[in-house]
Amino acid sequence: MTATDLLVQQIINGVSLGAMYALIALGFTLVYGIMELINFSHFNVFMVGSYIALYVLEAFGISGQSTLMSGWPLVGVLVVALLVAMVGCGFLGVVIERLSLRPLRGVKGPSAMITTIGVSYILFNLVLLFLGTDTKNYPNPLPPLTFAIGGAVLRLREILIWVISLALMAGLYVFTRRSKMGKAMRATAQDPDAARMMGVEVDRVIMTAFFLGSALAGAGGMIFGLYYNFTSFVIGYSAGLRAFTAAVLGGIGNVPGAMLGGMIIGLIETLSGQVVAVRWTDVIIFSLLVLVLVFRPAGLLGRVAPNKS
Amino acid sequence: MSIASTLGRPFASMAPARRRSAATCAVALIAIIFPLIHGDDADIDSLANALSYAALALGLNIVVGMAGLLDLGYAAFFAIGAYVYGVLSSFQLQPDWSSFWEPFAFLGLVARMPGQGAVDVVHTTLSFWLALPLAGAVAAGCGIVFGAPTLRLRGDYLAIVTLGFGEIVPIVARNWTSVTNGASGLNGVAPPSIFGTSFGVDATPYYYVIVALVAALIFVSLRLRDSRIGRAWMAIREDEIAAGAMGVNLVRYKLLAFAIGASFAGMAGTFYVSKLQTATPEMFGFPVSVMILVMVVLGGMGSVWGVVLGAMVLQLLQSWFLPDLTDWLHQLGALIGNDAMQKIDLVQSIELIFGIVLVLMMLYRRDGLIPAHRKEAALTFEQQHAVVERVTAFALPGIAPPTARGKPLLEIKDITVRFGGLVALNSMTLTVPEGGVLAVIGPNGSGKSTLFNVITGLTPPASGSIRFGGKDITGLPSHQILQTGLARTFQNIRLFPNLSVMDNVLVGAHSRMQSGAVRSILRLPATKREELMARERVMEILSLFGNRLVPRVNQAVGNLSYANRRRVEIARALASGPRLLMLDEPTAGMNPAETMELAEQLKQLHTLGLSILVIEHKLDVVTRLADTVVVLDHGEKLTEGLPDEVRRNEAVLDAYLGRAHAAVKDIAVA
């Protein structure tokens, strides 16, 4: 591989990772935009999603390098796995919100954020307790079809990841722009009290935000498994933190910002692994996070709210 | 009669302060004699570990509990302190020996030893006793360097940045292998020694060191909490904008909290490493930061004894109770033939338990095991319904009659404020003369509160200048503006709800007091005197409102009635000894009798020599108080004049009553 090929290859990989980070980042952003809450439980909702999709795939007999299915049946199973992971995570998100966050509505200070840290710990340790510490292999059911771009290789896997992510993000965008609930969400994000007085049921809006955000994280969880061919109870923290950085980078609370931030983080991850060293990748990403917050706290696309007094 | 009740009776009859010191003595005594009566080395070891976490929790309590700065990467400072001692007392760094090292060898910091090659190398031998303050200082320094650019961020953003910092430090420790020996950890960290005798592996000497350290940190925490410093921190936690407006230098006090918190962690790190005699990056990751946070939350944020208890409970749960509980479960499982039960290992599930504790505490007991703010008993029915006393004659020290009555005190020239496209104030020009009372009136949205915000430094002006007492104060931070003698209240009342009336008003006196952190910890006679005088002054100011506030002086402000909260806010502003008092709708929410009572009291303050700038809607108050009335509309000055002139002004009537009024007039004319 020449240097250019390597660069192209890392960009392909980076965009795939970026799409996954963007999906997770959207969950952070949706909730933050409406409640101004950093939802740490989201990290492990994502992790649970990758397990759910794995078990659905295994239930259909797809495991390892299986070529059991191909064509439309395979597409069907992948879609089912994706949907089950998304709906499962969506409900998990709603339950978390209902049980641990709704009672804290209106409580000032860091209580809600600390609660989500606790919920995140609970999810993490429940998976650890019941599913064990070992890393689980993820199936790679796709036919080994590849396209050569110069010396770089574009696999069917990457294309699948891009298609899923694009479709979901486009869907979310249309939902927030066109639907009635989407309008209510945007209104609540601007001013919850005014929205409430205009007849918006803020509790339902929050529930929807948790459902959508968690569902996207579930999709992200499946993509993680397909990309890396494994899943483990520890993936929530590292991937979640990078996705969170993506959300902040793009401007937390800002939907297109989360997508942009995800792409940037994905590319930084693969390119810095290439240029510097993988072991410094996290330092680069977190330094970037600190720098963005210090010099442009609203992120790349966000706006700073004026100081109210 | 049992022993407990014999001992309990005199304890119950003691005064609260004596009861507290008796309890403290009892705890100290138990801590000291524990190893003598219970010789088990493993238990003493667990206690020593638990106490090092208590030291960490005390530090985080200053940052999170007192100053309200959510730090999710606190373990980074623990790591820094640990590596300072670990690296400098092990065989990790071995530069070649040269004469440069002679003076260090003389001081006992390094030793010469034969190296692998032909030349001798340096062996760093930093003493534990030197490392302790050094690690504290290095960690505090890192806290300042890291905090200076980040502490101005909003609360949740700060949490993220600290999380990032908490991630970076262990990764650096893992990758910087030449100094930290990477993931395999430092080897052969020297144990502390005293008078040439090494502590070795016996847990008891370590136990006494950490008992002494924790005792010192508790002492420091308590002294700081009950001082001007602690009040400033809590004011920042409760309401940053109000704290700044009352003269608290936000950046400085946040940095101070960060640095002191970090220094506690640095010392704890040095102790912990000297005891374990190794340090690996895994000892300082995010889970550790969260565990310390759980300790603080469990014990009660801001509560010094609470967080010590929280740390002890969680640590001893892990090392004492969970193994026993697991054994019992296994035996029970064997007894009833349940396989799953025999496999459960509760020690492994400690993080699950942390998570559950965290969520349950947040949902059901946010104040923690020992709440930081004691609830004062409510007033009795008689006290609540006492006849209102009117104080007619009073004097306030610090408020002197103006020297040059009528000379311009506050001069606002051509101030323009824009919010995006909206012009909130358009080249506003105003003057408050010394000894005068200027009332600002105008419909909602006419820019009155923006005017106050721009004067007190909360909103930056787009152009124009503000001078106070001849000094240019445009663009100064709020706390410096207060120090020039300009104190304000807020339209929506910004008090510190969890603090008592006394503490709220004392924050107002912050800028008139001088004691810094060191003097507050030592509590020198001068500091004591200063505090005492400030408290007396607060009582004098409160007595201005008769028996409205004096009986409630120890109540939390959040529990007061709306009108009383307004009075506390005025008292807080007065405590700063202002030359100009700025009141934003002081009588809002008061009934007519209360309104007139307050107007009377303000009038008296004015007679004493205070200049007043007041925003008010109630025209009878305006008429009674003001020499001059300024009418704002759409960010511009509509008119200015004597109260009676303004009342009859056509333009003012239009602005207040709108077009309808004009239309009615037109019809009448037609």
PDB file of N, CA and C in Angstrom, chain B residues 300-348:
ATOM      1  N   GLY B 300     -22.935  13.151  52.285  1.00  0.00           N
ATOM      2  CA  GLY B 300     -23.632  14.432  52.301  1.00  0.00           C
ATOM      3  C   GLY B 300     -22.717  15.505  51.747  1.00  0.00           C
ATOM      4  N   MET B 301     -23.065  16.021  50.575  1.00  0.00           N
ATOM      5  CA  MET B 301     -22.206  17.020  49.942  1.00  0.00           C
ATOM      6  C   MET B 301     -22.058  18.237  50.838  1.00  0.00           C
ATOM      7  N   GLY B 302     -20.831  18.623  51.081  1.00  0.00           N
ATOM      8  CA  GLY B 302     -20.571  19.789  51.908  1.00  0.00           C
ATOM      9  C   GLY B 302     -20.445  19.465  53.379  1.00  0.00           C
ATOM     10  N   SER B 303     -20.736  18.229  53.764  1.00  0.00           N
ATOM     11  CA  SER B 303     -20.690  17.870  55.178  1.00  0.00           C
ATOM     12  C   SER B 303     -19.365  17.173  55.491  1.00  0.00           C
ATOM     13  N   VAL B 304     -18.532  17.805  56.307  1.00  0.00           N
ATOM     14  CA  VAL B 304     -17.175  17.313  56.546  1.00  0.00           C
ATOM     15  C   VAL B 304     -17.202  15.931  57.206  1.00  0.00           C
ATOM     16  N   TRP B 305     -17.929  15.812  58.298  1.00  0.00           N
ATOM     17  CA  TRP B 305     -17.977  14.504  58.971  1.00  0.00           C
ATOM     18  C   TRP B 305     -18.726  13.499  58.118  1.00  0.00           C
ATOM     19  N   GLY B 306     -19.710  13.993  57.355  1.00  0.00           N
ATOM     20  CA  GLY B 306     -20.485  13.113  56.500  1.00  0.00           C
ATOM     21  C   GLY B 306     -19.629  12.385  55.485  1.00  0.00           C
ATOM     22  N   VAL B 307     -18.737  13.113  54.818  1.00  0.00           N
ATOM     23  CA  VAL B 307     -17.973  12.457  53.760  1.00  0.00           C
ATOM     24  C   VAL B 307     -16.952  11.481  54.348  1.00  0.00           C
ATOM     25  N   VAL B 308     -16.451  11.792  55.546  1.00  0.00           N
ATOM     26  CA  VAL B 308     -15.555  10.836  56.196  1.00  0.00           C
ATOM     27  C   VAL B 308     -16.324   9.548  56.466  1.00  0.00           C
ATOM     28  N   LEU B 309     -17.522   9.706  56.975  1.00  0.00           N
ATOM     29  CA  LEU B 309     -18.362   8.530  57.243  1.00  0.00           C
ATOM     30  C   LEU B 309     -18.667   7.786  55.947  1.00  0.00           C
ATOM     31  N   GLY B 310     -19.026   8.550  54.893  1.00  0.00           N
ATOM     32  CA  GLY B 310     -19.335   7.932  53.607  1.00  0.00           C
ATOM     33  C   GLY B 310     -18.172   7.104  53.090  1.00  0.00           C
ATOM     34  N   ALA B 311     -16.960   7.659  53.188  1.00  0.00           N
ATOM     35  CA  ALA B 311     -15.781   6.940  52.700  1.00  0.00           C
ATOM     36  C   ALA B 311     -15.545   5.674  53.521  1.00  0.00           C
ATOM     37  N   MET B 312     -15.670   5.792  54.840  1.00  0.00           N
ATOM     38  CA  MET B 312     -15.434   4.632  55.706  1.00  0.00           C
ATOM     39  C   MET B 312     -16.464   3.540  55.413  1.00  0.00           C
ATOM     40  N   VAL B 313     -17.719   3.947  55.298  1.00  0.00           N
ATOM     41  CA  VAL B 313     -18.789   2.964  55.073  1.00  0.00           C
ATOM     42  C   VAL B 313     -18.534   2.188  53.786  1.00  0.00           C
ATOM     43  N   LEU B 314     -18.272   2.932  52.699  1.00  0.00           N
ATOM     44  CA  LEU B 314     -18.114   2.239  51.414  1.00  0.00           C
ATOM     45  C   LEU B 314     -16.869   1.359  51.381  1.00  0.00           C
ATOM     46  N   GLN B 315     -15.766   1.873  51.938  1.00  0.00           N
ATOM     47  CA  GLN B 315     -14.539   1.087  51.915  1.00  0.00           C
ATOM     48  C   GLN B 315     -14.640  -0.150  52.796  1.00  0.00           C
ATOM     49  N   LEU B 316     -15.176   0.029  53.988  1.00  0.00           N
ATOM     50  CA  LEU B 316     -15.255  -1.111  54.907  1.00  0.00           C
ATOM     51  C   LEU B 316     -16.313  -2.094  54.435  1.00  0.00           C
ATOM     52  N   LEU B 317     -17.340  -1.566  53.744  1.00  0.00           N
ATOM     53  CA  LEU B 317     -18.319  -2.459  53.122  1.00  0.00           C
ATOM     54  C   LEU B 317     -17.594  -3.427  52.199  1.00  0.00           C
ATOM     55  N   GLN B 318     -16.663  -2.842  51.436  1.00  0.00           N
ATOM     56  CA  GLN B 318     -15.925  -3.623  50.458  1.00  0.00           C
ATOM     57  C   GLN B 318     -14.998  -4.637  51.138  1.00  0.00           C
ATOM     58  N   SER B 319     -14.267  -4.193  52.152  1.00  0.00           N
ATOM     59  CA  SER B 319     -13.227  -5.077  52.679  1.00  0.00           C
ATOM     60  C   SER B 319     -13.671  -5.889  53.896  1.00  0.00           C
ATOM     61  N   TRP B 320     -14.668  -5.434  54.616  1.00  0.00           N
ATOM     62  CA  TRP B 320     -15.075  -6.193  55.806  1.00  0.00           C
ATOM     63  C   TRP B 320     -16.377  -6.950  55.596  1.00  0.00           C
ATOM     64  N   PHE B 321     -17.406  -6.202  55.156  1.00  0.00           N
ATOM     65  CA  PHE B 321     -18.739  -6.800  55.217  1.00  0.00           C
ATOM     66  C   PHE B 321     -19.065  -7.690  54.029  1.00  0.00           C
ATOM     67  N   LEU B 322     -18.658  -7.256  52.824  1.00  0.00           N
ATOM     68  CA  LEU B 322     -19.046  -8.045  51.653  1.00  0.00           C
ATOM     69  C   LEU B 322     -18.438  -9.447  51.650  1.00  0.00           C
ATOM     70  N   PRO B 323     -17.155  -9.623  52.025  1.00  0.00           N
ATOM     71  CA  PRO B 323     -16.637 -11.001  52.080  1.00  0.00           C
ATOM     72  C   PRO B 323     -17.445 -11.863  53.050  1.00  0.00           C
ATOM     73  N   ASP B 324     -17.767 -11.306  54.210  1.00  0.00           N
ATOM     74  CA  ASP B 324     -18.564 -12.067  55.189  1.00  0.00           C
ATOM     75  C   ASP B 324     -19.937 -12.406  54.627  1.00  0.00           C
ATOM     76  N   LEU B 325     -20.560 -11.375  54.018  1.00  0.00           N
ATOM     77  CA  LEU B 325     -21.900 -11.554  53.478  1.00  0.00           C
ATOM     78  C   LEU B 325     -21.873 -12.619  52.382  1.00  0.00           C
ATOM     79  N   THR B 326     -20.817 -12.583  51.558  1.00  0.00           N
ATOM     80  CA  THR B 326     -20.674 -13.576  50.493  1.00  0.00           C
ATOM     81  C   THR B 326     -20.581 -14.974  51.093  1.00  0.00           C
ATOM     82  N   ASP B 327     -19.765 -15.106  52.154  1.00  0.00           N
ATOM     83  CA  ASP B 327     -19.640 -16.406  52.822  1.00  0.00           C
ATOM     84  C   ASP B 327     -20.996 -16.914  53.298  1.00  0.00           C
ATOM     85  N   TRP B 328     -21.727 -16.026  53.933  1.00  0.00           N
ATOM     86  CA  TRP B 328     -23.042 -16.426  54.453  1.00  0.00           C
ATOM     87  C   TRP B 328     -23.948 -16.894  53.323  1.00  0.00           C
ATOM     88  N   LEU B 329     -23.931 -16.106  52.208  1.00  0.00           N
ATOM     89  CA  LEU B 329     -24.764 -16.465  51.059  1.00  0.00           C
ATOM     90  C   LEU B 329     -24.393 -17.848  50.542  1.00  0.00           C
ATOM     91  N   HIS B 330     -23.073 -18.105  50.461  1.00  0.00           N
ATOM     92  CA  HIS B 330     -22.624 -19.401  49.968  1.00  0.00           C
ATOM     93  C   HIS B 330     -23.097 -20.522  50.885  1.00  0.00           C
ATOM     94  N   GLN B 331     -22.966 -20.281  52.189  1.00  0.00           N
ATOM     95  CA  GLN B 331     -23.403 -21.306  53.144  1.00  0.00           C
ATOM     96  C   GLN B 331     -24.909 -21.535  53.034  1.00  0.00           C
ATOM     97  N   LEU B 332     -25.625 -20.406  52.884  1.00  0.00           N
ATOM     98  CA  LEU B 332     -27.074 -20.521  52.751  1.00  0.00           C
ATOM     99  C   LEU B 332     -27.411 -21.292  51.476  1.00  0.00           C
ATOM    100  N   GLY B 333     -26.670 -20.976  50.400  1.00  0.00           N
ATOM    101  CA  GLY B 333     -26.884 -21.657  49.124  1.00  0.00           C
ATOM    102  C   GLY B 333     -26.618 -23.141  49.257  1.00  0.00           C
ATOM    103  N   ALA B 334     -25.542 -23.496  49.954  1.00  0.00           N
ATOM    104  CA  ALA B 334     -25.213 -24.910  50.155  1.00  0.00           C
ATOM    105  C   ALA B 334     -26.321 -25.586  50.951  1.00  0.00           C
ATOM    106  N   LEU B 335     -26.839 -24.841  51.907  1.00  0.00           N
ATOM    107  CA  LEU B 335     -27.867 -25.397  52.792  1.00  0.00           C
ATOM    108  C   LEU B 335     -29.145 -25.718  52.034  1.00  0.00           C
ATOM    109  N   ILE B 336     -29.543 -24.799  51.159  1.00  0.00           N
ATOM    110  CA  ILE B 336     -30.804 -25.030  50.450  1.00  0.00           C
ATOM    111  C   ILE B 336     -30.555 -25.604  49.053  1.00  0.00           C
ATOM    112  N   GLY B 337     -29.306 -25.921  48.776  1.00  0.00           N
ATOM    113  CA  GLY B 337     -28.987 -26.573  47.507  1.00  0.00           C
ATOM    114  C   GLY B 337     -29.163 -25.681  46.295  1.00  0.00           C
ATOM    115  N   ASN B 338     -28.901 -24.373  46.482  1.00  0.00           N
ATOM    116  CA  ASN B 338     -29.024 -23.448  45.362  1.00  0.00           C
ATOM    117  C   ASN B 338     -27.629 -23.150  44.809  1.00  0.00           C
ATOM    118  N   ASP B 339     -27.364 -23.616  43.571  1.00  0.00           N
ATOM    119  CA  ASP B 339     -26.037 -23.456  42.985  1.00  0.00           C
ATOM    120  C   ASP B 339     -25.694 -21.999  42.706  1.00  0.00           C
ATOM    121  N   ALA B 340     -26.698 -21.279  42.132  1.00  0.00           N
ATOM    122  CA  ALA B 340     -26.450 -19.893  41.729  1.00  0.00           C
ATOM    123  C   ALA B 340     -26.002 -19.060  42.928  1.00  0.00           C
ATOM    124  N   MET B 341     -26.641 -19.335  44.076  1.00  0.00           N
ATOM    125  CA  MET B 341     -26.332 -18.548  45.257  1.00  0.00           C
ATOM    126  C   MET B 341     -24.901 -18.774  45.729  1.00  0.00           C
ATOM    127  N   GLN B 342     -24.407 -19.998  45.471  1.00  0.00           N
ATOM    128  CA  GLN B 342     -23.044 -20.287  45.914  1.00  0.00           C
ATOM    129  C   GLN B 342     -22.006 -19.617  45.030  1.00  0.00           C
ATOM    130  N   LYS B 343     -22.449 -19.168  43.867  1.00  0.00           N
ATOM    131  CA  LYS B 343     -21.472 -18.562  42.946  1.00  0.00           C
ATOM    132  C   LYS B 343     -21.399 -17.046  43.072  1.00  0.00           C
ATOM    133  N   ILE B 344     -22.413 -16.470  43.697  1.00  0.00           N
ATOM    134  CA  ILE B 344     -22.429 -15.006  43.789  1.00  0.00           C
ATOM    135  C   ILE B 344     -21.228 -14.516  44.589  1.00  0.00           C
ATOM    136  N   ASP B 345     -20.534 -13.546  44.015  1.00  0.00           N
ATOM    137  CA  ASP B 345     -19.444 -12.931  44.769  1.00  0.00           C
ATOM    138  C   ASP B 345     -19.761 -11.453  44.909  1.00  0.00           C
ATOM    139  N   LEU B 346     -20.186 -11.064  46.101  1.00  0.00           N
ATOM    140  CA  LEU B 346     -20.627  -9.685  46.293  1.00  0.00           C
ATOM    141  C   LEU B 346     -19.479  -8.695  46.164  1.00  0.00           C
ATOM    142  N   VAL B 347     -18.249  -9.142  46.488  1.00  0.00           N
ATOM    143  CA  VAL B 347     -17.119  -8.218  46.394  1.00  0.00           C
ATOM    144  C   VAL B 347     -16.935  -7.777  44.945  1.00  0.00           C
ATOM    145  N   GLN B 348     -17.183  -8.731  44.017  1.00  0.00           N
ATOM    146  CA  GLN B 348     -17.086  -8.393  42.597  1.00  0.00           C
ATOM    147  C   GLN B 348     -18.155  -7.389  42.199  1.00  0.00           C
TER     148      GLN B 348
END
